[in-house]
Amino acid sequence: MELSNYVKQILNIYNYYDGAIIMDRKGIIEYYYNSRKDINTLTNEETRGKSLFTIYPDLERENSSMFEVVRTGKPLLNQYQKLINYRNETYEALFSTFPIYIENQIAGCIEVFLYLEEREEHLNIFIMNSKTTGTREPYLLRDIVSVSAPMEQLKERIIQASRTKSTVLIYGETGTGKELVAQALHANSSRGGKRFLSQNCAAIPENLLESILFGTVKGGFTNAENHMGLFEAASGGTLFLDEVNSMDLAVQAKLLRVLEEKKVTRIGSTKEIPVDVRIIAAMNESPKECVQNGTLREDLYYRLRVVQLDLPPLRERKEDIVPLIEHYIDFFNRTMQRQIKGVSSELMAAFCQYTWPGNVRELRNMIESGFNLCEGDVIDMEDIDINVLAAAGEQYDEKCLPINSLKARMQRFERYILQEALTQCGSITDTAACLGISRQTLSAKMKSLEIADICRGEE
């Protein structure tokens, strides 16, 4: 079945939008709908069957919302983008992107968009009026893959915090999974069946963010219309505000007032509208440092951090590397229709040494890279960006090995020790003497552990 068959039923739901693009998992456009030829002259006839990157030459896989949705299977809502098509037509829009599943496999995605004109007359967020973040249910607590003590303690705190309506502040480096924690908090709470809306405050221009959060009334400014904001749309549920410290201080003051009074006033109106919303905020910089450098109001900080959840970086919980790798291998096997068994021992050792500045997101992307380059059924060093792994330290951290398999843990650690000794000693004979075992025993272990002869030579 062609993906374009989904167009009518989707556009009937999102009929306030200016256009839509359907793309298959390989990046080929199957349908292009555009109702505003005065802004963007592209048509379905000229775009269908072409690569997304042909139509938008400035796009890359790394910054394409459509490829991110195909990779992750997670929808993206109200993402601001500035695009330049191959005719050099430039326009800004709010995009919401959803995966399309056929027989439990990601077949592609659809992206609906609303142009943002200079007068900002199309500022509504109709796509948000659904009960979940998209076609999938919010993440649950069991979706947080971990075995380490810090993460298990975090899960306990999530359970405790989910029993209340208090605001929560999540602090963690980029890529640690702050939205995953926020969704788990929501799903485990009494609001779990209601809406969970998410907004990255750094992804929207300052002059738009206030309208998106609080809404507008007709006549409030030039060409303004009656549109509800996120606080109204999320009433009864949860609103997740990521990178809240990127907000303008004046908008932070309005946010503080809404938190205190439980009422919102649309831009251009004097009428106060009661809202019942649980706020979960997040930031990737130290909250206290943000207060000190003036990017976060101190009074808002204390109002948000009724409960504070700190996500440890991956380098501080290396025990989670193996279960995360297994999780993403299973995920990409399903979404990319592969049969990858795992990663090689050498690559596992490198992963354990690496400091992971991009945290879990970087690990996932590295596994995905391996899936794209691996020709066999095991991802090896040559399938990964060696320049990245060159930053790994010299010591092998055995903490990241699976704690549920003593035999596997001992074999991998033994393999590392033998490889290090062979490299340093230079010959099998000297290595055996150094380790206090016979040459025959060493040769047998090398064979059973599949260690290549890396010595410089024998006497």
Short mmCIF file of C-alpha atoms in Angstrom, two decimals:
data_model
loop_
_atom_site.label_atom_id
_atom_site.label_comp_id
_atom_site.label_asym_id
_atom_site.label_seq_id
_atom_site.Cartn_x
_atom_site.Cartn_y
_atom_site.Cartn_z
CA MET A 1 0.00 0.00 0.00
CA GLU A 2 1.36 3.44 -0.95
CA LEU A 3 1.90 5.87 1.89
CA SER A 4 -0.06 8.49 -0.05
CA ASN A 5 -3.21 6.49 0.70
CA TYR A 6 -2.95 7.87 4.24
CA VAL A 7 -3.18 11.48 3.08
CA LYS A 8 -6.95 12.02 3.13
CA GLN A 9 -7.58 10.52 6.55
CA ILE A 10 -4.70 12.47 8.08
CA LEU A 11 -5.53 15.79 6.44
CA ASN A 12 -9.18 15.41 7.51
CA ILE A 13 -7.89 15.50 11.08
CA TYR A 14 -5.39 18.31 10.58
CA ASN A 15 -7.36 20.39 8.07
CA TYR A 16 -6.25 23.70 9.53
CA TYR A 17 -2.73 23.17 8.28
CA ASP A 18 -1.19 24.73 5.16
CA GLY A 19 0.48 21.61 3.84
CA ALA A 20 1.81 18.13 4.34
CA ILE A 21 4.68 15.95 3.16
CA ILE A 22 4.71 12.15 3.18
CA MET A 23 8.14 10.54 2.95
CA ASP A 24 9.11 6.87 2.90
CA ARG A 25 11.84 5.50 5.16
CA LYS A 26 14.46 5.97 2.41
CA GLY A 27 13.81 9.69 2.12
CA ILE A 28 11.70 9.66 -1.06
CA ILE A 29 8.69 12.00 -1.16
CA GLU A 30 5.45 10.16 -1.92
CA TYR A 31 3.07 13.05 -1.51
CA TYR A 32 3.39 16.84 -1.22
CA TYR A 33 0.39 19.01 -0.36
CA ASN A 34 0.76 22.79 -0.35
CA SER A 35 -2.17 25.21 -0.13
CA ARG A 36 -0.15 28.44 -0.09
CA LYS A 37 1.42 28.92 -3.52
CA ASP A 38 2.00 32.58 -2.61
CA ILE A 39 4.60 31.44 -0.06
CA ASN A 40 5.93 28.19 -1.52
CA THR A 41 5.36 27.32 -5.19
CA LEU A 42 6.25 23.62 -4.95
CA THR A 43 3.63 21.12 -6.15
CA ASN A 44 2.97 17.42 -5.71
CA GLU A 45 3.72 16.73 -9.38
CA GLU A 46 7.25 18.13 -9.27
CA THR A 47 8.25 16.76 -5.87
CA ARG A 48 6.79 13.24 -5.84
CA GLY A 49 9.39 10.53 -6.34
CA LYS A 50 12.30 12.84 -5.53
CA SER A 51 14.62 12.80 -2.52
CA LEU A 52 13.82 15.16 0.34
CA PHE A 53 17.36 16.53 0.02
CA THR A 54 16.82 17.33 -3.66
CA ILE A 55 13.82 19.49 -2.77
CA TYR A 56 15.55 21.05 0.26
CA PRO A 57 19.32 21.11 -0.53
CA ASP A 58 20.25 22.73 2.80
CA LEU A 59 18.74 19.88 4.80
CA GLU A 60 20.85 17.03 6.19
CA ARG A 61 19.89 13.82 7.94
CA GLU A 62 21.11 15.25 11.24
CA ASN A 63 18.80 18.28 11.15
CA SER A 64 15.80 16.76 9.37
CA SER A 65 12.74 16.33 11.58
CA MET A 66 11.35 13.71 9.17
CA PHE A 67 14.45 11.51 9.36
CA GLU A 68 14.50 11.87 13.14
CA VAL A 69 10.95 10.53 13.33
CA VAL A 70 11.79 7.65 10.98
CA ARG A 71 14.82 6.84 13.14
CA THR A 72 13.14 7.06 16.53
CA GLY A 73 9.52 6.18 15.83
CA LYS A 74 8.55 9.14 18.05
CA PRO A 75 6.42 12.05 16.81
CA LEU A 76 7.66 15.63 16.96
CA LEU A 77 5.19 18.39 17.71
CA ASN A 78 5.31 22.10 16.87
CA GLN A 79 8.91 22.22 15.74
CA TYR A 80 10.02 25.56 14.30
CA GLN A 81 11.96 25.34 11.04
CA LYS A 82 13.28 27.77 8.47
CA LEU A 83 13.49 26.10 5.06
CA ILE A 84 14.92 27.01 1.67
CA ASN A 85 13.68 24.95 -1.28
CA TYR A 86 15.61 24.31 -4.48
CA ARG A 87 13.98 27.39 -6.04
CA ASN A 88 15.58 29.48 -3.30
CA GLU A 89 12.20 30.25 -1.74
CA THR A 90 12.62 30.82 2.00
CA TYR A 91 9.85 30.39 4.54
CA GLU A 92 9.32 29.66 8.22
CA ALA A 93 6.80 27.21 9.58
CA LEU A 94 5.69 25.14 12.56
CA PHE A 95 5.96 21.43 11.76
CA SER A 96 4.48 18.39 13.44
CA THR A 97 5.77 15.03 12.25
CA PHE A 98 4.35 11.54 12.85
CA PRO A 99 5.64 8.04 12.01
CA ILE A 100 3.60 5.77 9.73
CA TYR A 101 3.57 2.10 10.71
CA ILE A 102 2.65 -0.71 8.35
CA GLU A 103 2.55 -4.20 9.90
CA ASN A 104 4.41 -2.93 12.99
CA GLN A 105 7.28 -1.57 10.87
CA ILE A 106 8.08 2.10 10.28
CA ALA A 107 7.32 2.67 6.61
CA GLY A 108 7.82 6.41 6.61
CA CYS A 109 6.35 9.55 8.12
CA ILE A 110 3.99 12.45 7.49
CA GLU A 111 4.79 16.03 8.33
CA VAL A 112 2.07 18.69 8.51
CA PHE A 113 3.05 22.33 8.60
CA LEU A 114 1.68 25.81 9.21
CA TYR A 115 3.47 28.75 7.60
CA LEU A 116 4.53 31.61 9.88
CA GLU A 117 4.05 34.84 8.00
CA GLU A 118 5.54 38.15 9.01
CA ARG A 119 2.25 39.17 10.62
CA GLU A 120 2.10 35.88 12.54
CA GLU A 121 -1.55 35.47 11.61
CA HIS A 122 -1.40 31.65 11.58
CA LEU A 123 -0.16 31.02 15.10
CA ASN A 124 -2.54 28.34 16.31
CA ILE A 125 -1.43 24.92 17.51
CA PHE A 126 -4.37 22.79 16.40
CA ILE A 127 -2.21 19.69 16.22
CA MET A 128 -1.88 19.74 20.01
CA ASN A 129 -5.56 19.04 20.60
CA SER A 130 -5.05 15.31 21.01
CA LYS A 131 -4.85 13.26 24.18
CA THR A 132 -1.29 12.04 23.72
CA THR A 133 1.91 13.30 22.14
CA GLY A 134 0.97 11.69 18.83
CA THR A 135 0.30 8.22 17.49
CA ARG A 136 2.16 6.57 20.38
CA GLU A 137 1.45 6.46 24.08
CA PRO A 138 3.84 8.42 26.34
CA TYR A 139 6.88 6.59 27.63
CA LEU A 140 6.37 4.52 30.76
CA LEU A 141 8.72 3.92 33.65
CA ARG A 142 9.70 0.55 32.16
CA ASP A 143 10.96 2.37 29.04
CA ILE A 144 13.86 3.81 31.05
CA VAL A 145 16.54 1.20 30.36
CA SER A 146 18.96 0.91 33.27
CA VAL A 147 20.52 -1.37 35.87
CA SER A 148 22.77 1.15 37.66
CA ALA A 149 22.11 2.25 41.23
CA PRO A 150 21.74 5.99 40.40
CA MET A 151 19.08 5.30 37.77
CA GLU A 152 17.21 2.83 39.97
CA GLN A 153 17.12 5.50 42.68
CA LEU A 154 15.85 7.98 40.10
CA LYS A 155 13.02 5.62 39.16
CA GLU A 156 12.00 5.44 42.81
CA ARG A 157 11.90 9.23 42.97
CA ILE A 158 9.80 9.34 39.80
CA ILE A 159 7.26 7.00 41.43
CA GLN A 160 7.18 9.17 44.55
CA ALA A 161 6.83 12.43 42.60
CA SER A 162 4.09 11.01 40.38
CA ARG A 163 1.79 10.72 43.40
CA THR A 164 1.50 14.50 43.72
CA LYS A 165 0.57 17.49 41.54
CA SER A 166 3.70 19.46 42.43
CA THR A 167 5.90 21.07 39.79
CA VAL A 168 9.05 19.14 38.91
CA LEU A 169 12.40 20.43 37.65
CA ILE A 170 14.55 17.96 35.72
CA TYR A 171 18.24 18.69 35.33
CA GLY A 172 20.50 16.68 33.06
CA GLU A 173 23.07 17.09 30.33
CA THR A 174 22.01 17.01 26.68
CA GLY A 175 21.02 13.51 25.63
CA THR A 176 20.37 12.06 29.09
CA GLY A 177 16.64 11.53 28.46
CA LYS A 178 14.85 14.38 30.23
CA GLU A 179 11.66 14.13 28.18
CA LEU A 180 11.57 10.38 28.69
CA VAL A 181 11.60 10.99 32.46
CA ALA A 182 8.91 13.67 32.10
CA GLN A 183 6.65 11.33 30.13
CA ALA A 184 7.19 8.53 32.65
CA LEU A 185 6.24 10.94 35.44
CA HIS A 186 3.06 11.89 33.61
CA ALA A 187 2.10 8.33 32.63
CA ASN A 188 2.55 7.07 36.19
CA SER A 189 0.46 9.87 37.70
CA SER A 190 -3.30 10.30 38.08
CA ARG A 191 -3.12 12.45 34.91
CA GLY A 192 -1.77 9.56 32.86
CA GLY A 193 -4.90 9.33 30.71
CA LYS A 194 -4.92 13.05 29.93
CA ARG A 195 -2.85 15.17 27.57
CA PHE A 196 0.93 15.38 27.74
CA LEU A 197 2.15 18.38 25.74
CA SER A 198 5.81 19.16 25.18
CA GLN A 199 7.48 22.39 24.11
CA ASN A 200 11.20 23.08 23.65
CA CYS A 201 11.42 26.72 24.65
CA ALA A 202 14.70 27.21 22.78
CA ALA A 203 13.24 25.97 19.48
CA ILE A 204 10.76 28.84 19.10
CA PRO A 205 11.64 32.51 18.48
CA GLU A 206 11.01 34.71 21.52
CA ASN A 207 8.25 36.68 19.80
CA LEU A 208 6.32 33.46 19.13
CA LEU A 209 6.85 31.57 22.37
CA GLU A 210 4.62 33.81 24.47
CA SER A 211 1.73 33.39 22.01
CA ILE A 212 2.21 29.63 21.87
CA LEU A 213 2.21 29.30 25.65
CA PHE A 214 -0.58 31.69 26.63
CA GLY A 215 -2.71 32.04 23.47
CA THR A 216 -4.06 35.09 21.65
CA VAL A 217 -7.35 36.92 21.09
CA LYS A 218 -8.62 38.50 17.91
CA GLY A 219 -7.49 42.09 17.71
CA GLY A 220 -4.80 41.64 20.36
CA PHE A 221 -2.26 42.64 17.73
CA THR A 222 -2.31 43.04 13.96
CA ASN A 223 -4.18 40.12 12.35
CA ALA A 224 -4.30 38.19 15.61
CA GLU A 225 -7.00 35.51 15.94
CA ASN A 226 -8.62 33.66 18.83
CA HIS A 227 -6.25 30.80 19.60
CA MET A 228 -5.70 28.85 22.79
CA GLY A 229 -2.20 28.40 24.13
CA LEU A 230 -0.45 25.34 25.49
CA PHE A 231 -1.63 25.98 29.05
CA GLU A 232 -5.26 25.80 27.96
CA ALA A 233 -4.66 22.88 25.60
CA ALA A 234 -2.96 20.89 28.36
CA SER A 235 -5.54 21.66 31.03
CA GLY A 236 -6.20 18.54 33.09
CA GLY A 237 -2.90 17.03 31.99
CA THR A 238 0.81 17.83 31.96
CA LEU A 239 2.87 20.48 30.16
CA PHE A 240 6.57 19.78 29.71
CA LEU A 241 8.76 22.85 29.13
CA ASP A 242 12.27 21.94 28.02
CA GLU A 243 15.17 24.41 28.23
CA VAL A 244 12.98 26.71 30.29
CA ASN A 245 16.02 28.86 31.10
CA SER A 246 16.12 29.97 27.45
CA MET A 247 12.88 31.93 27.94
CA ASP A 248 12.99 35.71 27.93
CA LEU A 249 12.85 36.99 31.53
CA ALA A 250 9.55 38.77 30.85
CA VAL A 251 7.99 35.49 29.70
CA GLN A 252 9.43 33.79 32.79
CA ALA A 253 7.60 36.36 34.93
CA LYS A 254 4.30 35.50 33.20
CA LEU A 255 5.01 31.79 33.65
CA LEU A 256 5.58 32.35 37.37
CA ARG A 257 2.26 34.16 37.64
CA VAL A 258 0.41 31.29 35.94
CA LEU A 259 2.05 28.79 38.31
CA GLU A 260 1.04 30.86 41.33
CA GLU A 261 -2.51 31.81 40.33
CA LYS A 262 -3.48 28.78 38.18
CA LYS A 263 -4.91 31.21 35.64
CA VAL A 264 -3.77 32.28 32.18
CA THR A 265 -4.47 35.48 30.25
CA ARG A 266 -4.28 35.37 26.47
CA ILE A 267 -2.24 38.04 24.72
CA GLY A 268 -4.46 41.04 24.04
CA SER A 269 -7.08 40.02 26.61
CA THR A 270 -7.82 40.94 30.22
CA LYS A 271 -9.90 37.84 30.90
CA GLU A 272 -8.32 35.26 33.20
CA ILE A 273 -8.91 31.61 32.25
CA PRO A 274 -8.55 28.96 34.99
CA VAL A 275 -6.17 26.12 34.06
CA ASP A 276 -5.34 22.87 35.81
CA VAL A 277 -1.92 21.91 34.47
CA ARG A 278 1.01 20.14 36.05
CA ILE A 279 4.25 21.75 34.93
CA ILE A 280 7.41 19.71 34.42
CA ALA A 281 10.37 21.87 33.44
CA ALA A 282 13.84 20.82 32.32
CA MET A 283 17.22 22.33 31.55
CA ASN A 284 20.63 21.06 30.49
CA GLU A 285 22.56 23.65 32.49
CA SER A 286 22.97 23.81 36.25
CA PRO A 287 19.85 25.56 37.63
CA LYS A 288 21.84 27.38 40.29
CA GLU A 289 24.36 28.60 37.72
CA CYS A 290 21.48 29.80 35.53
CA VAL A 291 20.17 31.83 38.46
CA GLN A 292 23.63 33.24 39.12
CA ASN A 293 24.23 34.26 35.51
CA GLY A 294 20.79 35.80 35.17
CA THR A 295 19.20 33.48 32.61
CA LEU A 296 16.71 32.03 35.13
CA ARG A 297 14.67 34.08 37.57
CA GLU A 298 15.40 33.06 41.14
CA ASP A 299 11.74 33.15 42.18
CA LEU A 300 10.79 30.95 39.20
CA TYR A 301 13.60 28.54 40.05
CA TYR A 302 12.28 27.98 43.57
CA ARG A 303 8.72 27.65 42.25
CA LEU A 304 9.73 25.03 39.70
CA ARG A 305 12.00 22.95 41.92
CA VAL A 306 9.39 21.76 44.39
CA VAL A 307 10.76 18.40 43.29
CA GLN A 308 14.10 18.26 41.49
CA LEU A 309 15.24 15.19 39.58
CA ASP A 310 18.89 15.04 38.49
CA LEU A 311 19.79 12.71 35.63
CA PRO A 312 23.34 11.33 35.91
CA PRO A 313 25.41 11.44 32.68
CA LEU A 314 26.18 8.12 31.01
CA ARG A 315 29.87 8.34 31.96
CA GLU A 316 28.82 8.08 35.62
CA ARG A 317 26.64 5.00 35.09
CA LYS A 318 28.57 2.80 32.71
CA GLU A 319 26.77 -0.28 34.00
CA ASP A 320 23.89 0.88 31.79
CA ILE A 321 25.90 0.77 28.54
CA VAL A 322 25.35 -2.93 27.84
CA PRO A 323 21.57 -2.98 28.48
CA LEU A 324 21.22 0.20 26.43
CA ILE A 325 23.15 -1.36 23.55
CA GLU A 326 20.97 -4.46 23.69
CA HIS A 327 17.85 -2.27 23.76
CA TYR A 328 18.86 -0.24 20.69
CA ILE A 329 20.03 -3.29 18.77
CA ASP A 330 16.60 -4.82 19.32
CA PHE A 331 14.91 -1.54 18.32
CA PHE A 332 16.90 -1.05 15.11
CA ASN A 333 16.57 -4.72 14.19
CA ARG A 334 12.80 -4.16 14.19
CA THR A 335 12.74 -0.76 12.52
CA MET A 336 15.49 -1.44 9.95
CA GLN A 337 14.63 -5.11 9.38
CA ARG A 338 18.11 -6.38 10.25
CA GLN A 339 19.41 -9.35 12.26
CA ILE A 340 22.34 -7.80 14.13
CA LYS A 341 23.42 -9.98 17.06
CA GLY A 342 25.49 -7.44 18.98
CA VAL A 343 28.81 -5.59 19.04
CA SER A 344 32.32 -7.04 19.03
CA SER A 345 34.41 -7.30 22.20
CA GLU A 346 36.82 -4.66 20.90
CA LEU A 347 33.99 -2.22 20.30
CA MET A 348 32.46 -3.01 23.69
CA ALA A 349 35.80 -2.21 25.34
CA ALA A 350 35.97 1.09 23.44
CA PHE A 351 32.39 1.94 24.44
CA CYS A 352 33.26 1.32 28.08
CA GLN A 353 36.28 3.61 27.85
CA TYR A 354 34.51 6.43 26.04
CA THR A 355 33.24 9.41 28.08
CA TRP A 356 29.99 9.89 26.07
CA PRO A 357 29.65 13.69 25.98
CA GLY A 358 26.37 13.25 24.09
CA ASN A 359 25.15 10.67 26.61
CA VAL A 360 22.42 8.14 25.75
CA ARG A 361 21.41 9.99 22.58
CA GLU A 362 24.99 9.70 21.29
CA LEU A 363 25.08 5.98 22.10
CA ARG A 364 21.84 5.42 20.23
CA ASN A 365 23.09 7.35 17.21
CA MET A 366 26.34 5.41 17.22
CA ILE A 367 24.48 2.10 17.23
CA GLU A 368 22.31 3.37 14.39
CA SER A 369 25.46 4.34 12.48
CA GLY A 370 26.74 0.80 12.99
CA PHE A 371 23.51 -0.61 11.57
CA ASN A 372 23.98 1.47 8.44
CA LEU A 373 27.61 0.43 7.87
CA CYS A 374 27.74 -3.12 9.22
CA GLU A 375 27.75 -5.80 6.50
CA GLY A 376 27.78 -8.81 8.85
CA ASP A 377 25.75 -9.63 11.93
CA VAL A 378 28.10 -8.07 14.51
CA ILE A 379 28.93 -4.36 14.67
CA ASP A 380 32.71 -3.90 14.83
CA MET A 381 35.18 -1.04 15.16
CA GLU A 382 35.25 -0.32 11.42
CA ASP A 383 31.48 0.25 11.50
CA ILE A 384 31.81 3.12 13.98
CA ASP A 385 33.41 6.55 13.79
CA ILE A 386 36.90 5.72 15.08
CA ASN A 387 37.75 9.41 15.44
CA VAL A 388 35.05 9.67 18.08
CA LEU A 389 36.17 6.58 19.93
CA ALA A 390 39.78 7.80 19.84
CA ALA A 391 38.80 10.04 22.73
CA ALA A 392 38.33 6.94 24.92
CA GLY A 393 40.63 6.49 27.90
CA GLU A 394 43.25 3.80 28.33
CA GLN A 395 41.68 1.87 31.18
CA TYR A 396 39.02 -0.77 30.55
CA ASP A 397 36.08 -0.18 32.82
CA GLU A 398 34.61 -3.57 33.60
CA LYS A 399 31.66 -2.00 35.40
CA CYS A 400 29.78 -1.71 32.13
CA LEU A 401 29.79 -5.47 31.55
CA PRO A 402 26.50 -7.32 32.12
CA ILE A 403 26.04 -8.06 35.81
CA ASN A 404 23.63 -10.86 35.01
CA SER A 405 26.24 -12.96 33.21
CA LEU A 406 29.34 -13.80 35.26
CA LYS A 407 30.78 -16.00 32.50
CA ALA A 408 30.44 -13.33 29.83
CA ARG A 409 31.88 -10.71 32.15
CA MET A 410 34.92 -12.84 32.97
CA GLN A 411 35.51 -13.77 29.32
CA ARG A 412 35.43 -10.18 28.14
CA PHE A 413 37.67 -8.97 30.93
CA GLU A 414 40.09 -11.88 30.32
CA ARG A 415 40.13 -11.04 26.63
CA TYR A 416 41.08 -7.46 27.38
CA ILE A 417 43.89 -8.51 29.76
CA LEU A 418 45.36 -10.94 27.24
CA GLN A 419 45.24 -8.40 24.41
CA GLU A 420 46.95 -5.77 26.57
CA ALA A 421 49.64 -8.22 27.71
CA LEU A 422 50.31 -9.45 24.14
CA THR A 423 50.73 -5.88 22.93
CA GLN A 424 53.10 -4.93 25.75
CA CYS A 425 55.21 -8.12 25.78
CA GLY A 426 55.59 -8.49 22.04
CA SER A 427 55.72 -12.30 21.84
CA ILE A 428 53.55 -15.21 22.88
CA THR A 429 56.40 -16.73 24.90
CA ASP A 430 57.09 -13.54 26.87
CA THR A 431 53.39 -12.94 27.37
CA ALA A 432 52.88 -16.44 28.78
CA ALA A 433 55.82 -15.94 31.15
CA CYS A 434 54.51 -12.55 32.24
CA LEU A 435 51.08 -14.00 32.99
CA GLY A 436 52.49 -17.10 34.72
CA ILE A 437 50.92 -19.61 32.33
CA SER A 438 52.34 -21.98 29.74
CA ARG A 439 52.65 -21.02 26.08
CA GLN A 440 50.20 -23.81 25.17
CA THR A 441 47.63 -22.48 27.66
CA LEU A 442 47.97 -18.98 26.28
CA SER A 443 47.56 -20.21 22.69
CA ALA A 444 44.46 -22.18 23.68
CA LYS A 445 42.93 -19.16 25.42
CA MET A 446 43.69 -16.97 22.41
CA LYS A 447 41.89 -19.44 20.19
CA SER A 448 38.85 -19.81 22.45
CA LEU A 449 38.56 -16.05 22.93
CA GLU A 450 39.12 -15.38 19.22
CA ILE A 451 42.19 -13.19 19.80
CA ALA A 452 44.31 -12.58 16.72
CA ASP A 453 48.10 -12.92 16.98
CA ILE A 454 49.07 -9.28 17.52
CA CYS A 455 52.64 -9.94 18.67
CA ARG A 456 55.58 -8.40 16.90
CA GLY A 457 57.30 -11.74 16.50
CA GLU A 458 58.88 -14.71 18.30
CA GLU A 459 62.51 -15.26 19.25
#
